[in-house]
Amino acid sequence: MTPPSSTLRAADQIAYLDQAAASDPGRQYKQQLLTALDLRPGHVVLDVGCGPGTDLPALANAVGDRGAVIGIDHDPAMLEQAQQRTAAHTHVTVRAGDAHALPLDDASIDRARTDRVLQHLTDPRQALAELRRVVRPGGLVALAEPDWDTLAIDAADTATSRAYTRYVTSKVVRNAAIGRQLGRLLNDVGFEVASIQATVAMFHDYQAADAILRMPAVAQRAWQSGALDENAARTWLTSLTNGPFLAAFTFFTAIGRVPTTNS
Ligand SMILES: C[S@@+](CC[C@H](N)C(=O)[O-])C[C@H]1O[C@@H](n2cnc3c(N)ncnc32)[C@H](O)[C@@H]1O
């Protein structure tokens, strides 16, 4: 979920992803995706942009030893961590690959998921077209992406809150509005859209929000680039840690189905 994750060192990024997965909103939407995938014993399931293997054990348990789990990522540090975390699961394979050109055969996958990956890609539509190619007729994909345009951080200095969100959407996250686009993009590449859900990730606790949003680091980048006034941003940051805190953003999940020939 984090805007600045692309700037973190690998170890920090892995720690960040673990924190996000363990947060209340993180656990909720990941369970929601797992349920929506309707995994059965024997299924072949793909996680594109699997990161440090966050979701691979749950997928492995759901498909059982007769099934197979494939995790794909383009980052060697993530792949190494994913391999370590799934060493006990013989039916999990972790592979290097690009979401834009999956190293998989046509219609070879029963279920696929991608979780906060499309927001970073140069061409999310191409990545979805690849999912459409590799998932078999009747198969399902589950997508989860934030919509950073909706990031609302309460502060007396509303102008700095707005400028901060503008900085995140224009300079930090490549596809900041991807959340709201999921249904349209699924439709464009030939999926039937089975469901779209929007939930609000809301934080009343500064520390919990900061674990996800990394506000001081992002604000510093913003004032160093001239997007925020440094004094105003420092005062804004201090104000966030004093008194009641509220930050929220909308998080979208979408389920797509590959049409069967007679549907
Ligand atoms: C925010 S992390 C999410 C990781 C994991 N899905 C999770 O929920 O913990 C995004 C992941 O996408 C991977 N990624 C980004 N661009 C990619 C690409 N073009 N092909 C494959 N993986 C990519 C990154 O290396 C990173 O591991």
Short mmCIF file of C-alpha atoms and ligand atoms in Angstrom, two decimals:
data_model
loop_
_atom_site.label_atom_id
_atom_site.label_comp_id
_atom_site.label_asym_id
_atom_site.label_seq_id
_atom_site.Cartn_x
_atom_site.Cartn_y
_atom_site.Cartn_z
CA MET A 1 0.00 0.00 0.00
CA THR A 2 2.90 2.27 0.58
CA PRO A 3 3.58 5.09 -1.84
CA PRO A 4 7.30 5.23 -1.16
CA SER A 5 7.97 1.48 -1.24
CA SER A 6 9.82 1.77 -4.53
CA THR A 7 12.44 3.89 -2.78
CA LEU A 8 13.08 1.50 0.11
CA ARG A 9 15.98 -0.91 0.45
CA ALA A 10 14.98 -4.56 -0.07
CA ALA A 11 15.04 -5.45 3.64
CA ASP A 12 12.99 -2.38 4.51
CA GLN A 13 10.57 -3.09 1.70
CA ILE A 14 10.07 -6.66 2.90
CA ALA A 15 9.54 -5.42 6.47
CA TYR A 16 7.08 -2.88 5.11
CA LEU A 17 5.13 -5.53 3.17
CA ASP A 18 4.96 -7.72 6.27
CA GLN A 19 3.64 -4.80 8.32
CA ALA A 20 1.03 -3.98 5.70
CA ALA A 21 -0.10 -7.63 5.52
CA ALA A 22 -0.39 -7.79 9.32
CA SER A 23 -2.42 -4.57 9.60
CA ASP A 24 -6.19 -4.84 10.10
CA PRO A 25 -7.06 -3.54 6.59
CA GLY A 26 -4.33 -5.75 5.10
CA ARG A 27 -5.58 -8.95 6.73
CA GLN A 28 -9.16 -8.14 5.78
CA TYR A 29 -8.70 -7.59 2.05
CA LYS A 30 -6.25 -10.48 1.69
CA GLN A 31 -8.78 -12.85 3.25
CA GLN A 32 -11.48 -11.37 1.00
CA LEU A 33 -9.36 -12.08 -2.10
CA LEU A 34 -8.60 -15.61 -0.94
CA THR A 35 -12.29 -16.37 -0.45
CA ALA A 36 -13.23 -14.81 -3.80
CA LEU A 37 -10.69 -16.95 -5.66
CA ASP A 38 -12.74 -20.04 -4.73
CA LEU A 39 -9.64 -22.23 -4.66
CA ARG A 40 -10.13 -26.00 -4.82
CA PRO A 41 -7.73 -28.87 -4.12
CA GLY A 42 -5.73 -29.53 -7.29
CA HIS A 43 -5.96 -26.00 -8.70
CA VAL A 44 -2.94 -24.31 -10.28
CA VAL A 45 -2.82 -20.78 -8.84
CA LEU A 46 -0.57 -17.88 -9.82
CA ASP A 47 0.50 -14.85 -7.74
CA VAL A 48 1.96 -12.15 -10.02
CA GLY A 49 4.26 -9.79 -8.11
CA CYS A 50 4.37 -12.21 -5.20
CA GLY A 51 6.93 -10.10 -3.32
CA PRO A 52 8.48 -11.92 -0.36
CA GLY A 53 5.89 -14.68 -0.68
CA THR A 54 3.36 -13.02 1.62
CA ASP A 55 0.36 -14.91 0.26
CA LEU A 56 1.94 -18.08 -1.13
CA PRO A 57 1.54 -20.30 2.00
CA ALA A 58 -2.21 -19.55 2.20
CA LEU A 59 -2.59 -20.37 -1.50
CA ALA A 60 -0.58 -23.58 -1.01
CA ASN A 61 -2.79 -24.68 1.86
CA ALA A 62 -5.94 -24.00 -0.17
CA VAL A 63 -4.92 -26.01 -3.25
CA GLY A 64 -3.25 -28.84 -1.33
CA ASP A 65 -0.48 -31.19 -2.44
CA ARG A 66 -2.31 -32.14 -5.65
CA GLY A 67 -2.36 -28.48 -6.69
CA ALA A 68 0.41 -26.08 -7.59
CA VAL A 69 1.27 -22.50 -6.65
CA ILE A 70 3.42 -20.30 -8.86
CA GLY A 71 4.81 -17.03 -7.51
CA ILE A 72 6.33 -14.62 -10.03
CA ASP A 73 8.30 -11.46 -9.31
CA HIS A 74 11.00 -9.49 -11.10
CA ASP A 75 13.00 -8.57 -8.00
CA PRO A 76 15.73 -11.09 -7.02
CA ALA A 77 15.63 -10.04 -3.34
CA MET A 78 11.88 -10.70 -3.22
CA LEU A 79 12.28 -14.05 -4.97
CA GLU A 80 14.97 -15.17 -2.53
CA GLN A 81 12.75 -14.30 0.43
CA ALA A 82 9.73 -15.98 -1.18
CA GLN A 83 11.79 -19.13 -1.77
CA GLN A 84 12.89 -19.22 1.88
CA ARG A 85 9.35 -18.73 3.15
CA THR A 86 7.88 -21.49 1.00
CA ALA A 87 10.71 -24.05 1.29
CA ALA A 88 8.43 -26.39 3.26
CA HIS A 89 5.78 -26.36 0.52
CA THR A 90 6.96 -28.67 -2.26
CA HIS A 91 4.09 -27.64 -4.55
CA VAL A 92 5.12 -23.95 -4.56
CA THR A 93 7.40 -22.69 -7.33
CA VAL A 94 8.89 -19.20 -7.23
CA ARG A 95 10.02 -17.86 -10.59
CA ALA A 96 11.62 -14.75 -12.01
CA GLY A 97 9.40 -13.05 -14.54
CA ASP A 98 7.86 -9.83 -15.77
CA ALA A 99 4.16 -9.22 -15.24
CA HIS A 100 4.04 -7.76 -18.77
CA ALA A 101 5.27 -11.01 -20.38
CA LEU A 102 4.48 -13.98 -18.16
CA PRO A 103 6.67 -17.06 -18.69
CA LEU A 104 3.62 -19.33 -18.79
CA ASP A 105 1.60 -21.21 -21.42
CA ASP A 106 -1.81 -20.08 -22.63
CA ALA A 107 -4.77 -21.27 -20.48
CA SER A 108 -2.45 -23.09 -18.06
CA ILE A 109 -3.70 -21.46 -14.82
CA ASP A 110 -6.95 -22.03 -12.88
CA ARG A 111 -6.75 -18.98 -10.60
CA ALA A 112 -4.52 -15.89 -10.43
CA ARG A 113 -4.10 -12.95 -8.13
CA THR A 114 -2.15 -9.72 -8.18
CA ASP A 115 -1.94 -7.55 -5.10
CA ARG A 116 -0.72 -3.91 -5.19
CA VAL A 117 1.43 -4.60 -8.25
CA LEU A 118 -0.50 -2.89 -11.07
CA GLN A 119 -0.01 0.50 -9.37
CA HIS A 120 3.73 0.22 -10.11
CA LEU A 121 3.71 -1.14 -13.69
CA THR A 122 4.54 0.76 -16.86
CA ASP A 123 1.57 -0.92 -18.59
CA PRO A 124 -1.09 -2.40 -16.28
CA ARG A 125 -3.37 -3.18 -19.25
CA GLN A 126 -0.68 -5.37 -20.80
CA ALA A 127 -0.23 -7.20 -17.48
CA LEU A 128 -3.98 -7.88 -17.38
CA ALA A 129 -3.91 -9.04 -21.00
CA GLU A 130 -1.21 -11.51 -19.96
CA LEU A 131 -3.42 -12.77 -17.14
CA ARG A 132 -6.25 -13.15 -19.65
CA ARG A 133 -3.92 -15.22 -21.86
CA VAL A 134 -2.66 -17.60 -19.16
CA VAL A 135 -5.89 -18.18 -17.20
CA ARG A 136 -8.11 -20.95 -18.61
CA PRO A 137 -11.74 -20.44 -19.66
CA GLY A 138 -13.87 -20.32 -16.52
CA GLY A 139 -10.82 -19.37 -14.43
CA LEU A 140 -10.76 -16.41 -12.03
CA VAL A 141 -8.42 -13.53 -11.31
CA ALA A 142 -8.45 -11.44 -8.14
CA LEU A 143 -6.95 -7.95 -8.12
CA ALA A 144 -6.33 -5.55 -5.22
CA GLU A 145 -5.14 -1.97 -5.66
CA PRO A 146 -5.41 1.30 -3.72
CA ASP A 147 -6.64 4.55 -5.19
CA TRP A 148 -4.21 7.17 -3.93
CA ASP A 149 -6.28 10.10 -5.22
CA THR A 150 -8.59 9.34 -2.31
CA LEU A 151 -5.89 9.70 0.34
CA ALA A 152 -7.32 12.01 3.00
CA ILE A 153 -5.22 13.03 5.97
CA ASP A 154 -6.93 15.25 8.51
CA ALA A 155 -4.98 18.29 9.71
CA ALA A 156 -5.83 21.89 10.50
CA ASP A 157 -3.57 22.78 7.55
CA THR A 158 -5.82 21.28 4.87
CA ALA A 159 -3.76 22.86 2.10
CA THR A 160 -0.67 20.86 3.06
CA SER A 161 -2.74 17.66 3.35
CA ARG A 162 -4.01 18.28 -0.19
CA ALA A 163 -0.54 19.13 -1.51
CA TYR A 164 0.82 15.96 0.10
CA THR A 165 -1.81 13.80 -1.63
CA ARG A 166 -1.11 15.58 -4.92
CA TYR A 167 2.59 14.81 -4.52
CA VAL A 168 1.86 11.12 -3.86
CA THR A 169 -0.41 10.86 -6.90
CA SER A 170 1.81 12.81 -9.28
CA LYS A 171 5.35 11.89 -8.21
CA VAL A 172 5.39 8.81 -6.02
CA VAL A 173 2.99 6.20 -7.42
CA ARG A 174 3.05 5.58 -11.16
CA ASN A 175 -0.61 4.53 -11.53
CA ALA A 176 -2.16 6.29 -8.54
CA ALA A 177 -5.77 5.95 -9.78
CA ILE A 178 -5.50 2.25 -10.72
CA GLY A 179 -7.95 1.13 -8.02
CA ARG A 180 -10.99 2.71 -9.65
CA GLN A 181 -9.88 1.49 -13.11
CA LEU A 182 -9.76 -2.24 -12.36
CA GLY A 183 -13.22 -3.14 -13.66
CA ARG A 184 -12.82 -1.18 -16.88
CA LEU A 185 -9.39 -2.65 -17.58
CA LEU A 186 -10.57 -6.20 -16.87
CA ASN A 187 -13.41 -5.65 -19.31
CA ASP A 188 -11.05 -4.14 -21.93
CA VAL A 189 -8.83 -7.22 -22.05
CA GLY A 190 -11.68 -9.72 -22.23
CA PHE A 191 -12.59 -10.73 -18.69
CA GLU A 192 -16.15 -10.80 -17.39
CA VAL A 193 -16.23 -8.58 -14.32
CA ALA A 194 -17.66 -10.74 -11.53
CA SER A 195 -17.38 -8.14 -8.76
CA ILE A 196 -15.81 -4.86 -7.74
CA GLN A 197 -15.61 -3.80 -4.13
CA ALA A 198 -14.37 -0.60 -2.55
CA THR A 199 -13.42 -0.49 1.09
CA VAL A 200 -11.97 2.34 3.12
CA ALA A 201 -8.67 1.72 4.85
CA MET A 202 -8.96 4.02 7.84
CA PHE A 203 -6.41 4.79 10.52
CA HIS A 204 -7.07 6.49 13.83
CA ASP A 205 -3.58 5.84 15.09
CA TYR A 206 -0.59 7.76 13.72
CA GLN A 207 1.89 4.91 14.21
CA ALA A 208 -0.36 2.39 12.43
CA ALA A 209 -0.87 4.80 9.53
CA ASP A 210 2.79 5.66 9.33
CA ALA A 211 3.71 1.98 9.01
CA ILE A 212 1.74 2.03 5.74
CA LEU A 213 2.06 5.61 4.52
CA ARG A 214 5.57 6.57 5.70
CA MET A 215 4.53 10.22 5.90
CA PRO A 216 7.81 11.77 7.17
CA ALA A 217 9.87 10.13 4.41
CA VAL A 218 7.42 11.09 1.67
CA ALA A 219 7.00 14.64 3.00
CA GLN A 220 10.77 15.09 3.08
CA ARG A 221 11.04 14.03 -0.54
CA ALA A 222 8.24 16.45 -1.35
CA TRP A 223 9.88 19.47 0.27
CA GLN A 224 13.29 18.54 -1.18
CA SER A 225 11.71 18.62 -4.64
CA GLY A 226 9.87 21.85 -3.92
CA ALA A 227 6.41 20.28 -3.93
CA LEU A 228 5.83 21.19 -0.28
CA ASP A 229 7.01 24.17 1.73
CA GLU A 230 9.49 22.71 4.26
CA ASN A 231 8.35 24.76 7.27
CA ALA A 232 4.69 24.12 6.57
CA ALA A 233 5.35 20.42 6.04
CA ARG A 234 7.35 20.07 9.26
CA THR A 235 4.57 21.83 11.21
CA TRP A 236 2.01 19.61 9.46
CA LEU A 237 3.92 16.44 10.40
CA THR A 238 4.19 17.55 14.02
CA SER A 239 0.47 18.31 14.13
CA LEU A 240 -0.32 14.76 12.95
CA THR A 241 1.37 13.27 15.99
CA ASN A 242 -0.51 15.56 18.43
CA GLY A 243 -4.11 14.89 19.31
CA PRO A 244 -6.69 12.88 17.37
CA PHE A 245 -5.45 11.41 14.09
CA LEU A 246 -7.36 10.33 11.01
CA ALA A 247 -6.15 9.16 7.61
CA ALA A 248 -8.07 7.12 5.05
CA PHE A 249 -7.95 5.97 1.46
CA THR A 250 -10.08 3.78 -0.76
CA PHE A 251 -8.91 0.31 -1.60
CA PHE A 252 -10.45 -1.61 -4.51
CA THR A 253 -10.68 -5.32 -5.15
CA ALA A 254 -11.99 -6.78 -8.39
CA ILE A 255 -12.72 -10.31 -9.55
CA GLY A 256 -12.58 -11.21 -13.24
CA ARG A 257 -13.68 -14.42 -14.93
CA VAL A 258 -12.43 -15.74 -18.26
CA PRO A 259 -15.52 -16.42 -20.39
CA THR A 260 -16.19 -19.99 -21.33
CA THR A 261 -16.90 -20.61 -25.00
CA ASN A 262 -20.65 -20.93 -24.39
CA SER A 263 -21.02 -18.08 -21.87
C1 LIG B 1 3.77 -3.72 -3.23
S1 LIG B 1 4.66 -5.17 -3.61
C2 LIG B 1 3.40 -6.39 -3.30
C3 LIG B 1 3.96 -7.77 -2.99
C4 LIG B 1 2.92 -8.84 -2.68
N1 LIG B 1 1.94 -8.95 -3.74
C5 LIG B 1 2.23 -8.59 -1.36
O1 LIG B 1 1.01 -8.36 -1.35
O2 LIG B 1 2.92 -8.59 -0.34
C6 LIG B 1 4.78 -5.15 -5.39
C7 LIG B 1 5.60 -6.32 -5.94
O3 LIG B 1 5.47 -6.28 -7.36
C8 LIG B 1 6.73 -6.61 -7.92
N2 LIG B 1 6.78 -6.10 -9.29
C9 LIG B 1 6.78 -4.81 -9.68
N3 LIG B 1 6.85 -4.71 -11.02
C10 LIG B 1 6.88 -5.98 -11.51
C11 LIG B 1 6.95 -6.55 -12.81
N4 LIG B 1 6.99 -5.77 -13.93
N5 LIG B 1 6.96 -7.89 -12.94
C12 LIG B 1 6.92 -8.69 -11.84
N6 LIG B 1 6.87 -8.22 -10.57
C13 LIG B 1 6.84 -6.88 -10.40
C14 LIG B 1 7.73 -5.96 -6.97
O4 LIG B 1 9.03 -6.51 -7.10
C15 LIG B 1 7.08 -6.24 -5.62
O5 LIG B 1 7.52 -7.46 -5.08
#
